[in-house]
Amino acid sequence: MSDRIKEKLNILADAAKYDVSCSSSGSNRKNKDKGLGNASNGICHAYTEDGRCVSLLKILLTNFCIYDCAYCVSRKSNDIKRAAFTVQEVVDLTINFYRRNYIEGLFLSSGIFTNADYTMERLVQVAKKLRLEHNFNGYIHLKAIPGASEELMKEAGKWADRLSINVEMPTEKSLALLAPDKKREDMIKPMQYLKQEILANKEEKKIFKKAPSFAPAGQSTQMVIGATPETDLEILYMANGFYKTMNMRRVYYSGYVPISNDNRLPAIGTPVPMIRENRLYQADWLMRFYGFKVNEIVDKQNPLLDIDIDPKLGWALRNMNLFPMDINTIDYQLLMRVPGIGIQSANKITAARKFSRMTWEHLKKIGISMNRAKYFIHTDSEFEKKDLQPLQIKQIIMQEGNSKYKPNFSSQLKMF
Amino acid sequence: MNIVIYDGSFEGLMTAVFEIYEYKIVQPNIVNSNKETGSLFGKVHEVHTNKDKTARVFKKLKDKLTPNAFSNLYKTFLSETREIENLLYRYIAYILSSNASVENDYSNPDVLALQQLSRKVHREKHRMEAFVRFQLTQDQLYFCLIQPDYNVLSLISKHFEKRYADQRWLIYDSRRKYGLYYDLKRVEEVSMRFENDFNDKAALKTICDEKEELYQKLWCIYFGSVNIAARKNMKLHIQHMPKRYWRYLTEKNNIN
């Protein structure tokens, strides 16, 4: 019995790992009646050798699937070992991992077996059992199965902290090419439903504090990048749309890991587009936390993010007419836009300059990255004297800076 | 230089601060009596920890500081770094000397140093909340050994009490030789001696619950399975999970 469960875990964790979300924050579930667990800010309990955070027990209920999406390891036509957990097995694993402080909770997804409702119903059962029979207050993220009924979605939101529906591909065209059985509409419709329910629940909670929560950590989505020829412009506009119109908490970008010899897809052995993925996340952060509009990051003339420099530096170099800025007077919003200054440093600078005029010495101590920032700011007496063109600045920064991607680049080239 | 000796407790340090003002001690050098200090030149003033004096310092500081900055004082004290007493004294003196609120004056080296150190301690607290790996014993106690860089047990107590409200647990700092024990009602500080090395698998079997080995194994399988080999990045892995913590991490000791 224990060997079988080991094998199942091996198969079903392996198949779930391409879902990149591992966030366990954003909920505020309290420990109820001296039960088990709570969910608040999220903790990464471990990091895998690829450097990704392990916060949740992320597994599929089963990798049997009726669909044949080309980019997915669990596609029907793929000749792999199949397995399925029982509801009780998932519950036991979750509880026992949680009690040992291995995880923050459960992220349960599944291949589609029989039909959408049948699958969704089982996912909901797991969450319900955890909450009701085990008084489990840890984090639960359920995948909402496209095409499942609204009643089941509603039930899922009652027990889960977060729900997500993956949009899978950045454009409808790519989806039609790689996942002919799936329709974009089947994904967008439930997203809209969830958005309405989440917003309605928020309003309800304002009036009745004790009203039961509906997916308090909101909804998220994911798209595979690098499997199809979309530009970063298309990808980021799509993400921006999700943030603006769907109230998404997060959009995840999953660099395509080649897993198939299908000639519609990059061949096995093609490097994972990790740097591009990282640039997309940086752009995503600029939109969500730094007050950038999507059209400041990419536009028709620049549909692709620079691979060798980050998007904030890229923006600054395209807008040199705005610089250099006076570090002692510019407002917070602009301060955050200076390359080399992050949110934390911007906070510190605005606090500190109430007491004294900032000098470069101060800025270094505070921890801003002067090798970038110095081309874009000046203090009362200090500034970078050389009159440099954007391209020259870029070259100097790249030479001086030790990009974390340099070693990555070379190891990837060596591997393949 | 005037030497001020205190007993190593946070309350003791606050008393010392009080007495530096009370006795107008100039150029104080505060020294922990439990630590090797080498030769001490200068006048020596010995501090006896005093509740009232501590409370008066606390009250004054609470008036002057935001709750966050106030709690940073204690956090930085837990770092146990060299000269921490004198840094805290200089910081407090600066706070008290100024009429305006100066806790965010990062152009002052002591304010900045304190802020940076408190962040380090906070990060260590967070790491311990992440890296505790409980093992279940036959008498249904979840226990774990840790060796944090800083003395953060008191900072993580609340977190574990709230989260694991329905199981008995023990978290033991094997370097500082004391731990936290939760008995389903409250958390207490305990010290005890361990005979066994809990990383020894044979010893483990004798005291652990029969299912413990299985779940450790399952966790290791899981840890291995979620890794994407095509994205291997050991530098990042080690940056997030520095090697000094591996000793007590199940997934790093139990592979196969």
XYZ file of C-alpha atoms in Angstrom:
672
model
C 0.000 0.000 0.000
C 2.731 2.464 0.897
C 4.647 1.654 -2.295
C 1.599 2.387 -4.387
C 1.071 5.753 -2.734
C 4.724 6.615 -3.307
C 4.375 5.809 -6.977
C 1.197 7.831 -7.288
C 2.762 10.824 -5.618
C 5.726 10.566 -7.922
C 3.551 10.538 -11.040
C 0.987 13.097 -9.969
C 3.412 15.624 -8.518
C 5.572 15.321 -11.581
C 2.594 16.015 -13.835
C 1.479 19.019 -11.761
C 4.786 20.825 -11.691
C 4.235 22.767 -14.914
C 1.590 24.791 -13.166
C 3.868 27.480 -11.861
C 1.703 29.138 -9.240
C 2.834 28.364 -5.753
C 1.524 31.429 -4.056
C -0.110 30.915 -0.695
C -0.647 34.529 0.260
C -3.535 36.902 0.028
C -5.923 34.943 2.176
C -6.605 35.753 5.771
C -8.036 32.549 7.109
C -7.818 32.313 10.867
C -7.393 29.198 12.917
C -10.909 28.294 13.921
C -11.831 26.685 17.270
C -8.321 25.472 17.970
C -8.272 23.484 14.764
C -5.421 22.947 12.367
C -3.698 25.697 10.481
C -4.249 29.194 9.196
C -3.447 31.075 6.026
C -2.056 34.561 5.867
C 1.099 35.819 4.224
C 2.419 32.676 2.685
C 5.693 30.938 3.415
C 8.032 29.141 1.053
C 8.964 26.055 3.006
C 11.529 24.742 0.580
C 13.101 25.491 -2.768
C 13.663 22.891 -5.447
C 16.969 22.577 -7.250
C 15.588 24.706 -10.051
C 15.253 27.473 -7.463
C 11.467 27.568 -7.327
C 9.542 27.971 -4.140
C 7.679 25.029 -2.632
C 4.825 26.375 -0.618
C 1.958 24.054 -1.423
C 1.434 20.377 -2.012
C 0.865 20.741 -5.723
C -0.581 17.605 -7.274
C -3.068 16.361 -9.800
C -5.953 14.268 -8.608
C -5.354 12.240 -11.751
C -3.362 12.538 -14.956
C -5.920 10.613 -16.989
C -7.284 13.147 -19.446
C -9.793 13.142 -22.247
C -8.108 16.082 -23.973
C -5.140 16.061 -26.270
C -3.481 19.460 -25.816
C -0.138 19.358 -27.571
C 1.807 21.327 -24.921
C 0.656 19.195 -21.982
C 2.429 16.103 -20.605
C -0.867 14.565 -19.579
C -2.383 14.739 -23.079
C -4.393 11.682 -24.037
C -2.062 10.552 -26.812
C 1.062 10.689 -24.653
C 2.380 7.274 -23.647
C 3.030 7.790 -19.939
C 2.181 6.096 -16.671
C -1.245 7.104 -15.413
C -2.469 7.223 -11.843
C -5.292 8.596 -9.739
C -5.547 9.507 -6.080
C -8.645 8.833 -4.079
C -10.165 11.789 -2.284
C -9.067 10.310 1.060
C -5.470 9.888 -0.082
C -5.175 13.566 -0.992
C -6.717 14.558 2.318
C -4.286 12.356 4.293
C -1.256 13.626 2.416
C -2.268 17.230 2.912
C -2.927 16.873 6.614
C 0.217 14.912 7.338
C 2.460 17.217 5.321
C 0.860 20.231 6.903
C 1.266 18.967 10.462
C 4.989 18.508 9.853
C 5.281 22.098 8.630
C 6.278 21.002 5.123
C 3.613 23.072 3.375
C 1.159 25.957 3.594
C -1.628 23.949 2.058
C -2.852 22.246 -1.079
C -2.922 23.174 -4.745
C -5.114 20.604 -6.432
C -5.560 20.317 -10.145
C -6.555 17.453 -12.370
C -6.717 15.960 -15.806
C -10.269 15.850 -17.112
C -11.841 12.431 -16.687
C -15.374 11.580 -17.855
C -16.392 15.254 -18.038
C -15.799 18.668 -16.496
C -18.472 18.396 -13.797
C -17.406 14.943 -12.699
C -13.821 16.129 -12.282
C -14.694 19.375 -10.574
C -16.970 17.607 -8.158
C -14.075 15.495 -6.881
C -11.816 18.493 -6.436
C -14.526 20.166 -4.422
C -14.974 17.042 -2.314
C -11.341 17.134 -1.248
C -11.547 20.766 -0.165
C -14.846 20.257 1.633
C -13.575 17.246 3.500
C -10.450 19.095 4.617
C -12.466 22.025 5.890
C -15.366 20.198 7.504
C -13.978 16.885 8.726
C -10.492 18.025 9.682
C -11.144 21.652 10.580
C -8.267 22.478 8.253
C -7.691 26.213 7.889
C -4.573 26.109 5.744
C -4.463 27.381 2.199
C -6.361 25.626 -0.574
C -5.985 26.493 -4.233
C -8.311 24.613 -6.567
C -8.133 24.557 -10.297
C -11.528 25.435 -11.725
C -12.269 23.118 -14.594
C -13.477 24.978 -17.706
C -17.009 23.906 -18.548
C -17.947 22.903 -14.993
C -21.315 24.075 -13.769
C -21.780 27.319 -11.888
C -23.104 25.471 -8.844
C -19.836 23.572 -8.582
C -17.819 26.758 -9.054
C -19.792 28.332 -6.279
C -19.233 25.359 -4.014
C -15.508 25.415 -4.791
C -15.248 29.071 -3.854
C -16.851 28.309 -0.531
C -14.016 26.010 0.556
C -11.011 27.236 -1.412
C -8.856 30.306 -0.865
C -8.017 30.704 -4.497
C -9.446 29.431 -7.754
C -7.748 29.540 -11.094
C -8.566 28.819 -14.691
C -5.615 28.667 -17.021
C -5.964 30.614 -20.216
C -3.163 28.296 -21.475
C -2.141 30.238 -24.595
C -1.674 33.976 -25.113
C -3.950 34.079 -28.176
C -7.018 32.265 -29.427
C -5.160 31.279 -32.577
C -2.474 29.407 -30.641
C -5.073 27.691 -28.541
C -6.903 26.496 -31.656
C -3.631 25.201 -33.053
C -2.430 23.332 -29.970
C -5.582 22.495 -28.065
C -8.279 22.012 -30.699
C -10.712 20.538 -28.128
C -10.609 23.643 -25.961
C -12.309 26.940 -26.565
C -11.224 30.259 -25.233
C -14.783 31.067 -24.388
C -14.969 28.100 -22.003
C -12.192 29.718 -19.990
C -13.304 33.324 -20.113
C -16.877 32.613 -19.065
C -16.069 30.971 -15.727
C -13.461 33.674 -15.063
C -16.181 36.258 -15.420
C -18.424 34.259 -13.164
C -15.722 34.026 -10.509
C -14.984 37.715 -10.780
C -18.621 38.562 -10.131
C -18.889 36.172 -7.209
C -15.665 37.413 -5.655
C -16.719 41.039 -5.942
C -20.228 40.301 -4.684
C -18.759 38.454 -1.708
C -16.536 41.417 -0.894
C -19.540 43.706 -0.843
C -21.476 41.265 1.278
C -18.601 41.056 3.756
C -18.621 44.798 4.150
C -22.180 44.588 5.400
C -22.132 41.250 7.212
C -18.677 40.695 8.598
C -19.450 37.065 9.300
C -20.673 36.233 5.803
C -18.907 33.119 4.511
C -15.936 33.872 2.282
C -15.785 33.152 -1.415
C -12.234 32.509 -2.667
C -10.736 35.194 -0.393
C -7.384 35.019 -2.173
C -9.050 35.725 -5.507
C -8.377 34.132 -8.855
C -5.298 33.753 -10.990
C -4.423 32.373 -14.395
C -1.459 31.080 -16.334
C -0.245 31.067 -19.895
C 2.484 29.097 -21.580
C 5.028 31.290 -23.314
C 7.583 30.372 -25.902
C 5.576 27.492 -27.349
C 3.952 29.747 -29.924
C 5.179 32.856 -31.754
C 3.368 35.594 -29.802
C 5.279 38.767 -29.022
C 5.701 40.165 -25.511
C 3.383 42.941 -26.626
C 0.543 40.471 -27.142
C 1.321 38.656 -23.919
C 1.519 41.749 -21.733
C -1.576 43.371 -23.221
C -3.438 40.183 -22.505
C -2.148 40.106 -18.919
C -2.999 43.764 -18.472
C -6.523 43.006 -19.652
C -6.843 40.284 -17.043
C -5.699 42.614 -14.277
C -7.972 45.400 -15.402
C -11.146 43.564 -16.364
C -11.032 40.279 -14.415
C -9.550 41.523 -11.144
C -6.953 38.777 -11.365
C -4.594 38.591 -8.434
C -1.852 37.135 -10.549
C -1.074 36.186 -14.116
C 1.627 33.526 -14.347
C 3.935 33.058 -17.303
C 5.211 29.558 -17.743
C 8.216 29.190 -20.031
C 7.530 26.210 -22.232
C 9.493 23.114 -21.217
C 9.740 20.956 -24.359
C 8.055 17.653 -23.665
C 6.947 16.455 -27.078
C 8.113 15.714 -30.607
C 4.999 17.317 -32.020
C 6.134 19.463 -34.947
C 3.799 22.281 -33.956
C 6.023 22.866 -30.927
C 9.681 23.657 -30.170
C 11.673 20.418 -30.333
C 12.818 18.538 -27.262
C 16.148 19.985 -26.226
C 15.193 23.577 -27.007
C 16.176 25.607 -23.934
C 13.383 26.743 -21.648
C 12.900 30.502 -22.265
C 13.794 31.319 -18.681
C 15.193 34.776 -19.262
C 12.213 35.853 -21.306
C 9.946 34.480 -18.617
C 11.817 36.487 -16.016
C 11.582 39.673 -18.107
C 7.830 39.138 -18.369
C 7.557 38.833 -14.608
C 9.609 42.015 -14.201
C 7.252 43.782 -16.595
C 4.295 42.349 -14.683
C 5.709 43.787 -11.441
C 6.179 47.179 -13.091
C 2.500 47.176 -14.018
C 1.240 46.002 -10.648
C 3.521 47.776 -8.182
C 5.458 50.519 -9.935
C 2.611 52.342 -11.624
C 3.736 51.645 -15.181
C 1.179 51.476 -17.943
C 1.519 48.541 -20.266
C 2.177 50.805 -23.262
C 5.177 52.295 -21.495
C 6.774 48.860 -21.322
C 6.023 47.543 -24.798
C 4.597 49.219 -27.878
C 4.381 48.738 -31.616
C 7.963 49.944 -32.109
C 9.230 47.762 -29.268
C 7.035 44.667 -29.227
C 9.712 42.548 -27.531
C 11.240 43.089 -24.105
C 14.995 43.482 -24.078
C 16.535 40.184 -23.098
C 19.820 41.646 -21.887
C 18.454 44.427 -19.678
C 15.422 44.662 -17.432
C 12.292 46.462 -18.649
C 12.630 49.371 -16.245
C 16.096 50.203 -17.486
C 14.777 49.726 -21.008
C 12.032 52.256 -20.383
C 14.463 54.759 -18.869
C 16.838 54.500 -21.819
C 13.979 55.179 -24.220
C 12.989 58.218 -22.182
C 16.304 59.928 -21.467
C 14.648 63.315 -21.892
C 13.101 62.816 -18.422
C 16.486 62.389 -16.758
C 18.550 63.136 -14.735
C 16.181 63.747 -11.849
C 16.921 65.537 -8.600
C 16.978 62.847 -5.921
C 16.106 65.404 -3.244
C 12.918 66.665 -4.840
C 11.326 64.200 -7.267
C 8.192 62.620 -5.989
C 7.821 59.028 -4.892
C 6.153 57.819 -8.070
C 9.088 59.007 -10.177
C 11.650 57.804 -7.655
C 10.394 54.261 -8.135
C 10.946 54.617 -11.859
C 14.668 55.262 -11.552
C 16.679 52.187 -12.567
C 18.474 50.803 -9.537
C 15.889 52.086 -7.055
C 13.233 49.660 -5.885
C 10.176 50.226 -3.744
C 12.052 49.687 -0.481
C 14.813 52.125 -1.393
C 12.272 54.653 -2.624
C 10.531 54.438 0.745
C 13.785 54.935 2.595
C 14.877 57.855 0.451
C 11.583 59.698 0.861
C 11.784 59.135 4.617
C 15.430 60.102 4.955
C 15.385 63.247 2.829
C 13.079 64.897 5.326
C 16.089 65.025 7.635
C 18.990 65.837 5.395
C 19.926 66.392 1.793
C 20.814 63.076 0.227
C 24.317 62.509 -1.057
C 25.651 59.598 -3.087
C 27.203 58.255 0.081
C 23.751 58.123 1.703
C 22.271 56.439 -1.310
C 24.951 53.773 -1.387
C 24.440 53.024 2.297
C 20.696 52.771 1.840
C 21.455 50.090 -0.689
C 20.450 51.434 -4.043
C 22.290 50.139 -7.034
C 24.426 53.143 -7.915
C 26.033 51.626 -10.965
C 22.648 51.960 -12.641
C 21.061 54.840 -10.830
C 23.933 57.300 -11.268
C 23.076 57.939 -14.928
C 19.559 58.973 -14.065
C 19.812 61.081 -10.915
C 21.740 63.940 -9.420
C 22.155 65.315 -5.913
C 23.009 68.899 -4.986
C 26.597 68.547 -6.074
C 26.992 65.133 -7.609
C 26.079 63.858 -11.032
C 27.548 61.633 -13.714
C 29.433 64.172 -15.771
C 29.872 62.291 -19.001
C 27.328 63.066 -21.640
C 26.391 59.561 -22.697
C 24.004 58.223 -25.276
C 21.434 55.613 -24.160
C 23.241 52.883 -26.041
C 26.531 53.729 -24.334
C 24.892 53.656 -20.914
C 23.402 50.288 -21.679
C 26.785 48.930 -22.696
C 28.550 50.274 -19.619
C 25.898 48.905 -17.267
C 26.035 45.526 -18.923
C 29.823 45.378 -18.760
C 30.016 46.484 -15.148
C 27.049 44.587 -13.916
C 27.297 40.900 -13.413
C 23.978 39.787 -14.828
C 22.630 36.801 -13.000
C 21.852 35.386 -16.412
C 25.382 35.263 -17.710
C 26.152 31.885 -16.110
C 22.705 30.670 -17.052
C 23.265 31.477 -20.657
C 26.482 29.558 -20.823
C 25.258 26.521 -18.918
C 22.281 26.236 -21.215
C 24.481 26.424 -24.242
C 26.698 23.743 -22.766
C 23.830 21.457 -21.933
C 22.390 21.316 -25.398
C 35.712 55.156 28.654
C 33.252 54.002 31.311
C 32.353 50.339 31.402
C 28.731 49.458 32.120
C 28.166 45.781 32.854
C 24.697 44.236 32.537
C 23.363 40.687 32.826
C 22.737 39.984 29.128
C 18.944 40.320 29.241
C 16.984 42.903 27.269
C 15.501 44.259 30.505
C 19.012 44.482 31.896
C 20.103 46.524 28.919
C 17.178 48.897 29.360
C 18.103 49.308 33.014
C 21.647 50.065 31.904
C 20.361 52.750 29.548
C 18.366 54.246 32.415
C 21.345 54.310 34.736
C 23.622 55.857 32.135
C 21.244 58.822 32.239
C 20.679 58.585 35.985
C 24.376 58.633 36.871
C 25.335 60.788 33.903
C 27.867 58.248 32.728
C 29.794 59.723 29.835
C 31.179 57.669 26.953
C 29.633 54.453 28.185
C 30.761 51.086 26.865
C 28.032 48.557 27.652
C 29.269 45.026 28.178
C 27.453 41.726 28.675
C 28.662 40.037 31.861
C 28.264 36.574 30.274
C 30.645 37.320 27.464
C 34.401 37.210 27.306
C 35.414 40.811 27.108
C 39.153 40.849 27.510
C 40.716 43.495 29.691
C 38.466 46.296 30.840
C 40.086 49.639 31.318
C 38.238 52.477 32.899
C 35.638 52.869 35.565
C 33.197 49.979 35.941
C 29.533 50.438 36.709
C 27.565 47.288 37.430
C 23.859 47.221 36.553
C 21.284 45.221 38.490
C 18.259 44.614 36.346
C 15.398 46.669 37.681
C 11.791 46.360 36.549
C 10.769 49.932 37.278
C 13.708 51.447 35.462
C 13.103 49.153 32.493
C 9.444 50.109 32.417
C 10.275 53.799 32.462
C 12.630 53.435 29.512
C 9.986 51.439 27.647
C 7.378 54.063 28.321
C 9.566 56.882 27.126
C 10.478 54.957 23.970
C 6.878 54.024 23.255
C 6.011 57.710 23.310
C 8.757 58.478 20.857
C 8.590 55.521 18.482
C 6.031 53.858 16.249
C 5.140 50.327 17.399
C 7.143 48.939 14.518
C 10.302 50.833 15.397
C 9.826 49.927 19.043
C 9.663 46.221 18.281
C 12.766 46.574 16.112
C 14.752 47.393 19.248
C 14.082 43.945 20.660
C 14.562 42.259 17.316
C 18.003 43.742 16.846
C 18.921 42.823 20.401
C 18.194 39.183 19.507
C 20.827 39.327 16.795
C 23.438 38.898 19.556
C 25.959 40.649 17.333
C 29.045 42.299 18.781
C 28.538 45.810 20.085
C 24.782 45.502 19.730
C 24.364 47.066 23.179
C 26.285 50.167 22.204
C 24.479 50.482 18.901
C 21.139 50.276 20.714
C 22.294 52.814 23.277
C 23.438 55.289 20.626
C 20.162 54.809 18.766
C 18.082 55.377 21.879
C 20.142 58.408 22.810
C 19.569 59.870 19.351
C 15.833 59.208 19.566
C 15.575 60.789 23.004
C 17.718 63.784 22.125
C 15.487 64.883 19.310
C 12.082 66.482 19.574
C 10.968 65.405 16.142
C 10.496 61.761 15.218
C 13.810 60.605 13.777
C 13.288 56.856 13.527
C 13.253 57.135 9.731
C 16.348 59.281 9.474
C 18.354 56.824 7.416
C 21.045 59.411 6.881
C 22.041 58.718 10.495
C 24.359 55.671 10.485
C 22.920 54.173 13.688
C 19.328 54.469 12.527
C 20.251 52.814 9.255
C 22.317 50.088 10.945
C 19.482 49.281 13.326
C 16.970 49.100 10.524
C 19.204 46.817 8.478
C 19.964 44.547 11.391
C 16.329 44.236 12.379
C 15.562 43.148 8.838
C 18.188 40.444 9.071
C 16.656 39.160 12.279
C 13.231 39.325 10.766
C 14.432 37.301 7.802
C 15.837 34.676 10.148
C 12.523 34.514 11.990
C 10.776 33.978 8.681
C 13.265 31.283 7.704
C 12.625 29.391 10.899
C 8.889 29.519 10.297
C 9.663 27.950 6.932
C 12.398 25.464 7.790
C 10.982 23.777 10.875
C 10.393 20.117 9.992
C 8.413 18.371 12.674
C 8.859 14.660 13.332
C 6.103 12.778 15.092
C 7.058 10.668 18.106
C 5.262 7.615 19.475
C 3.615 9.718 22.152
C 2.263 12.051 19.451
C 4.605 14.957 20.025
C 5.726 16.889 16.947
C 9.303 17.921 17.559
C 12.014 19.690 15.656
C 15.575 20.860 16.149
C 16.807 24.158 14.759
C 20.002 26.215 14.831
C 19.055 29.712 13.822
C 21.725 32.366 13.227
C 19.948 34.656 15.660
C 18.066 33.970 18.851
C 14.610 34.040 17.262
C 12.630 31.446 19.243
C 10.636 34.085 21.084
C 9.712 35.680 17.756
C 8.321 32.522 16.165
C 6.341 31.345 19.167
C 3.083 33.086 18.250
C 3.133 31.815 14.698
C 3.391 28.167 15.699
C 0.940 28.523 18.550
C -1.712 29.896 16.234
C -1.072 27.477 13.422
C -0.647 24.180 15.250
C -3.272 24.718 17.895
C -4.422 21.090 17.970
C -1.112 19.222 18.222
C 1.590 19.113 20.901
C 4.899 20.412 19.589
C 8.434 21.169 20.648
C 10.906 23.361 18.807
C 14.389 23.178 20.264
C 17.323 25.459 19.560
C 20.194 23.016 19.792
C 22.840 25.725 19.852
C 21.316 27.903 22.549
C 20.054 24.863 24.463
C 16.468 25.808 25.048
C 13.181 25.324 23.302
C 9.475 26.062 23.066
C 6.960 23.466 24.115
C 3.247 23.705 23.384
C 0.941 21.484 25.444
C -2.370 22.319 23.665
C -2.935 25.146 26.123
C 0.097 27.405 26.121
C 3.668 27.719 24.976
C 6.434 27.409 27.539
C 10.150 27.815 27.421
C 11.923 24.570 28.258
C 15.476 23.350 28.459
C 16.431 19.706 28.372
C 19.180 17.439 27.318
C 19.054 15.207 24.283
C 20.944 11.939 24.250
C 20.159 11.001 20.682
C 21.196 12.590 17.483
C 17.899 12.856 15.689
C 19.454 12.646 12.289
C 20.490 9.107 13.044
C 17.969 6.951 11.232
C 18.190 3.980 13.570
C 17.608 6.165 16.609
C 14.764 7.819 14.787
C 12.928 4.558 14.297
C 12.956 3.775 17.994
C 11.248 6.961 19.091
C 9.123 7.925 16.107
C 5.562 7.125 15.222
C 5.241 4.183 12.843
C 4.030 6.398 10.015
C 6.801 8.970 10.413
C 9.267 7.309 8.088
C 6.635 6.958 5.373
C 5.726 10.622 5.435
C 9.340 11.719 5.401
C 9.857 9.490 2.419
C 6.773 10.859 0.690
C 7.948 14.407 1.309
C 11.299 13.612 -0.257
C 9.625 12.007 -3.251
C 7.479 15.083 -3.609
C 10.453 17.403 -3.295
C 12.223 15.481 -6.048
C 9.187 15.270 -8.329
C 8.299 18.943 -8.410
C 11.765 19.861 -9.594
C 12.081 20.598 -13.306
C 15.482 19.266 -14.319
C 15.562 21.341 -17.498
C 15.522 24.459 -15.323
C 18.183 23.428 -12.832
C 19.624 26.432 -11.005
C 21.669 25.386 -7.992
C 22.887 28.894 -7.296
C 19.353 30.088 -6.744
C 18.509 26.955 -4.802
C 21.352 27.556 -2.360
C 20.662 31.257 -2.147
C 17.173 30.457 -0.881
C 18.156 27.451 1.228
C 21.694 28.126 2.451
C 23.672 25.009 3.246
C 23.951 25.743 6.952
C 20.255 24.935 7.321
C 20.382 21.607 5.504
C 21.318 19.660 8.596
C 17.768 19.678 9.919
C 15.878 19.681 6.625
C 14.199 16.342 5.987
C 14.320 16.698 2.214
C 18.052 17.364 2.272
C 18.954 14.377 4.459
C 16.672 11.647 3.411
C 17.250 11.359 -0.277
C 16.541 7.729 -1.242
